[in-house]
Amino acid sequence: MEPSEKITPDWIRAAKACGERIAALTAYDYPTARLLDEAGVPVILVGDSVGMVVLGYPDTTEVTLADMRHHVAAVARAKPRALVVADLPYHTYQTEQNAVANARLLTGAGAEAIKLEGGVKVAPEIRALRAAGIAVMGHVGMLPQSVREEGGYKVKGRSEAERERLLADALAVEEAGAFALVMELVEPELAREISVRLKIPTIGIGSGPNCDGQILVTHDLVGAFPWFRPKFAIAKADVASAIRGAAEEFVRQVRGGGYR
Ligand code: KIV
């Protein structure tokens, strides 16, 4: 299923039926969005992970709607063939009304779908977004916006009660009308079971190989944030060393008077 045209939420949903696995990566700026698009990545997420890997916050909870709009607009200027999905940041979707109003701010900046965290609890907001014509990607399992309450990034679905809760969350997100579901740090056997149960594609991160797709923070994939990388993320490049090396050489040449 080689996409030759613009990727849409319907294309992503249909990919599962065709057995096509979905590769998704994050971008927060114009050049990265262009490069990912040129590489054939079908989904670009303007994630609120921008808070950690670009803005220097300890987690995603300080990212604002204004931050997200700024980065969504930069990515959208690349006019990618990829679907541009944007995170609704922390505390911007507590009611159906503010979920829709805030999602419209992101779609106004160029997002083609929005992502929000939670399952059963956010099903009314997902329904309201769908009723307003906004495509929604769900996100269950470890919820980074709840990391402070949760006390860290821990695998979900190890106990029977948690397994049942996660399955109910995944089904609720699908039933509310989402076109895809991110599963973060879900115990791999449960991730496989949920992927079989759902008609919409699951996109895993740290949830084992048996999801319908995989998503990574691009900085982790390319080694651009060397101070922390999750264990499950295998770096395919070392951009941090390339930047450091180029800067060191520049400093050496300027100091030695050899730069022209
Ligand atoms: O913000 C983000 O980048 C995400 C992915 C890690 C799924 O939500």
Coordinates of C-alpha atoms and ligand atoms in Angstrom, one line a residue:
M1 CA 0.0 0.0 0.0
E2 CA 2.3 2.7 -1.3
P3 CA 0.8 6.1 -0.6
S4 CA 1.2 8.5 -3.5
E5 CA -1.1 11.1 -2.1
K6 CA -1.6 13.0 1.1
I7 CA -2.0 10.7 4.1
T8 CA -5.3 11.0 5.9
P9 CA -6.8 9.4 9.0
D10 CA -8.8 7.1 6.7
W11 CA -5.6 6.0 5.1
I12 CA -4.1 5.2 8.5
R13 CA -7.2 3.3 9.6
A14 CA -7.3 1.3 6.3
A15 CA -3.6 0.5 6.6
K16 CA -4.4 -2.1 9.3
A17 CA -6.8 -3.9 7.1
C18 CA -4.1 -4.2 4.4
G19 CA -1.5 -5.4 6.9
E20 CA 0.6 -2.3 6.5
R21 CA 2.6 -1.4 9.6
I22 CA 2.7 2.3 10.4
A23 CA 5.9 4.2 11.2
A24 CA 5.4 7.4 13.2
L25 CA 8.0 9.9 14.4
T26 CA 7.9 13.3 16.1
A27 CA 8.9 16.6 14.6
Y28 CA 8.7 20.1 16.1
D29 CA 10.2 22.1 13.3
Y30 CA 10.2 22.7 9.5
P31 CA 13.5 21.0 8.5
T32 CA 12.8 17.8 10.6
A33 CA 9.3 17.6 9.1
R34 CA 10.7 17.9 5.6
L35 CA 13.4 15.3 6.2
L36 CA 10.9 12.8 7.8
D37 CA 8.5 13.3 4.9
E38 CA 11.3 12.8 2.3
A39 CA 12.1 9.5 4.2
G40 CA 8.5 8.4 3.7
V41 CA 7.3 8.6 7.3
P42 CA 3.5 8.5 7.0
V43 CA 2.7 10.1 10.5
I44 CA 4.4 13.1 12.0
L45 CA 3.5 13.8 15.6
V46 CA 4.1 17.3 17.0
G47 CA 4.3 15.7 20.4
D48 CA 4.3 17.5 23.7
S49 CA 7.6 15.7 24.2
V50 CA 8.8 19.0 22.7
G51 CA 8.8 20.1 26.3
M52 CA 11.7 17.8 27.2
V53 CA 13.8 17.4 24.0
V54 CA 13.5 21.0 22.8
L55 CA 12.4 23.3 25.5
G56 CA 14.4 21.8 28.4
Y57 CA 11.5 21.0 30.8
P58 CA 11.7 17.9 33.0
D59 CA 8.4 16.5 31.6
T60 CA 5.5 17.4 29.3
T61 CA 3.3 19.1 31.9
E62 CA 4.7 22.7 31.4
V63 CA 4.1 22.7 27.6
T64 CA 1.4 25.3 26.7
L65 CA -1.1 25.6 23.9
A66 CA 0.9 28.5 22.6
D67 CA 4.1 26.3 22.5
M68 CA 2.2 23.7 20.6
R69 CA 0.7 26.2 18.1
H70 CA 4.2 27.6 17.4
H71 CA 5.7 24.1 16.7
V72 CA 2.6 22.8 14.8
A73 CA 2.8 25.9 12.5
A74 CA 6.5 25.3 11.8
V75 CA 5.9 21.6 10.9
A76 CA 2.8 22.5 8.8
R77 CA 4.9 24.9 6.7
A78 CA 6.8 21.9 5.4
K79 CA 3.5 20.8 3.7
P80 CA 4.3 17.2 4.3
R81 CA 2.5 14.3 2.6
A82 CA 2.5 12.7 6.1
L83 CA -0.4 13.2 8.4
V84 CA 0.4 15.9 10.9
V85 CA -0.9 15.0 14.4
A86 CA -0.6 17.4 17.3
D87 CA -0.8 16.7 21.1
L88 CA -3.4 18.6 23.1
P89 CA -1.1 19.6 26.0
Y90 CA -1.7 19.1 29.8
H91 CA -4.9 20.5 31.2
T92 CA -6.4 21.6 27.9
Y93 CA -9.1 19.0 27.5
Q94 CA -10.8 18.7 30.9
T95 CA -14.3 19.3 29.4
E96 CA -15.8 18.6 26.0
Q97 CA -16.1 22.4 25.3
N98 CA -12.4 23.2 26.0
A99 CA -11.2 20.1 24.2
V100 CA -13.0 21.3 21.0
A101 CA -12.0 24.9 21.4
N102 CA -8.3 24.1 22.1
A103 CA -8.1 21.4 19.4
R104 CA -9.4 24.1 16.9
L105 CA -6.5 26.3 17.9
L106 CA -4.1 23.4 16.9
T107 CA -6.0 22.6 13.6
G108 CA -6.0 26.3 12.9
A109 CA -2.2 26.2 13.1
G110 CA -2.0 23.3 10.7
A111 CA -2.7 20.1 12.6
E112 CA -4.7 17.5 10.7
A113 CA -5.5 15.4 13.7
I114 CA -5.1 15.8 17.4
K115 CA -3.9 13.3 20.1
L116 CA -5.0 13.2 23.7
E117 CA -4.1 11.0 26.6
G118 CA -6.5 8.7 28.4
G119 CA -9.2 6.0 27.9
V120 CA -12.7 5.7 29.4
K121 CA -12.2 9.1 31.2
V122 CA -11.7 11.1 28.0
A123 CA -14.2 9.2 25.8
P124 CA -16.7 12.1 26.0
E125 CA -14.1 14.6 24.9
I126 CA -13.1 12.3 21.9
R127 CA -16.8 12.0 21.0
A128 CA -17.2 15.8 21.1
L129 CA -14.1 16.3 19.0
R130 CA -15.4 13.8 16.4
A131 CA -18.8 15.6 16.4
A132 CA -16.9 18.8 15.6
G133 CA -15.2 17.1 12.7
I134 CA -11.8 16.7 14.3
A135 CA -9.8 13.5 13.7
V136 CA -8.5 12.0 17.0
M137 CA -5.6 9.7 17.9
G138 CA -5.9 8.1 21.3
H139 CA -3.1 7.4 23.8
V140 CA -3.3 4.8 26.6
G141 CA -0.9 3.0 28.9
M142 CA 1.7 5.1 30.5
L143 CA 0.4 8.7 30.2
P144 CA 3.3 11.2 30.2
Q145 CA 1.0 14.1 31.3
S146 CA 0.3 12.1 34.5
V147 CA 4.0 11.3 35.2
R148 CA 4.1 13.4 38.4
E149 CA 1.0 11.5 39.9
E150 CA 2.4 8.2 38.7
G151 CA 5.9 8.8 40.1
G152 CA 7.8 7.8 36.9
Y153 CA 7.6 6.1 33.5
K154 CA 6.5 2.5 34.4
V155 CA 5.3 -0.4 32.3
K156 CA 1.4 -0.8 32.5
G157 CA -0.6 -3.9 32.4
R158 CA 1.3 -6.2 34.7
S159 CA -1.5 -6.9 37.1
E160 CA -4.9 -8.4 36.1
A161 CA -6.8 -5.3 37.3
E162 CA -4.5 -3.1 35.2
R163 CA -4.9 -5.4 32.2
E164 CA -8.7 -5.1 32.4
R165 CA -8.5 -1.3 32.9
L166 CA -6.2 -0.9 29.9
L167 CA -8.4 -3.1 27.6
A168 CA -11.5 -1.1 28.6
D169 CA -9.6 2.1 27.9
A170 CA -8.5 1.0 24.5
L171 CA -12.0 -0.2 23.6
A172 CA -13.5 3.1 24.8
V173 CA -11.1 5.1 22.7
E174 CA -12.0 3.1 19.6
E175 CA -15.7 3.2 20.4
A176 CA -15.6 7.0 20.8
G177 CA -14.3 7.4 17.2
A178 CA -10.5 7.6 17.3
F179 CA -8.8 6.5 14.1
A180 CA -5.6 5.1 15.8
L181 CA -4.3 4.5 19.3
V182 CA -0.9 5.1 20.7
M183 CA 0.0 2.5 23.4
E184 CA 2.9 3.6 25.6
L185 CA 4.8 1.2 27.8
V186 CA 2.1 -1.4 27.7
E187 CA 3.2 -4.9 28.7
P188 CA 3.9 -6.6 25.3
E189 CA 1.5 -9.5 25.5
L190 CA -1.3 -7.2 26.5
A191 CA -0.3 -4.8 23.7
R192 CA -0.6 -7.8 21.3
E193 CA -4.0 -8.7 22.6
I194 CA -5.3 -5.2 22.3
S195 CA -4.0 -4.9 18.8
V196 CA -5.9 -8.1 17.8
R197 CA -9.1 -6.8 19.5
L198 CA -9.2 -3.3 18.0
K199 CA -10.1 -2.6 14.4
I200 CA -8.2 0.7 14.5
P201 CA -4.4 0.5 14.3
T202 CA -2.4 0.5 17.5
I203 CA 0.9 2.4 17.4
G204 CA 3.3 1.2 20.1
I205 CA 6.1 2.9 22.0
G206 CA 8.0 0.6 24.4
S207 CA 5.1 -1.9 24.0
G208 CA 6.8 -4.7 22.1
P209 CA 6.8 -5.7 18.5
N210 CA 3.2 -6.8 18.1
C211 CA 1.5 -3.5 17.6
D212 CA 0.2 -2.3 14.2
G213 CA 2.9 0.4 14.1
Q214 CA 5.6 2.0 16.1
I215 CA 6.3 5.6 17.2
L216 CA 9.4 7.1 18.5
V217 CA 10.6 10.6 19.6
T218 CA 12.9 11.5 16.7
H219 CA 15.6 12.8 19.0
D220 CA 15.9 9.3 20.5
L221 CA 16.0 7.7 17.1
V222 CA 18.8 9.9 15.8
G223 CA 20.7 10.4 19.1
A224 CA 20.1 14.1 19.3
F225 CA 19.3 14.1 23.1
P226 CA 22.2 12.2 24.6
W227 CA 21.5 12.9 28.3
F228 CA 18.5 10.6 28.4
R229 CA 17.2 7.9 26.1
P230 CA 14.5 5.4 27.0
K231 CA 15.8 1.7 27.1
F232 CA 13.4 0.7 24.3
A233 CA 14.6 3.4 21.9
I234 CA 17.5 2.2 19.7
A235 CA 19.4 5.1 18.2
K236 CA 20.2 4.8 14.5
A237 CA 22.4 7.8 14.4
D238 CA 24.6 10.0 16.7
V239 CA 23.5 13.5 15.8
A240 CA 24.7 14.8 19.2
S241 CA 28.3 13.8 18.5
A242 CA 28.1 15.2 15.0
I243 CA 27.0 18.6 16.3
R244 CA 29.5 18.6 19.1
G245 CA 32.3 17.6 16.7
A246 CA 31.5 20.2 14.2
A247 CA 31.3 22.9 16.9
E248 CA 34.6 21.8 18.4
E249 CA 36.3 22.0 15.0
F250 CA 34.8 25.4 14.3
V251 CA 36.1 26.7 17.7
R252 CA 39.6 25.2 16.9
Q253 CA 39.7 26.8 13.5
V254 CA 38.5 30.2 14.7
R255 CA 40.9 30.3 17.6
G256 CA 43.8 29.2 15.3
G257 CA 42.9 31.9 12.7
G258 CA 42.3 29.1 10.1
Y259 CA 38.6 29.7 9.5
R260 CA 37.5 31.4 6.4
Ligands
KIV1 O1 4.7 13.6 23.0 C1 5.1 12.6 22.3 O2 6.1 12.6 21.6 C2 4.3 11.4 22.4 C3 4.9 10.1 21.8 C4 6.1 9.7 22.7 C5 3.9 9.0 21.6 O3 3.2 11.4 22.9

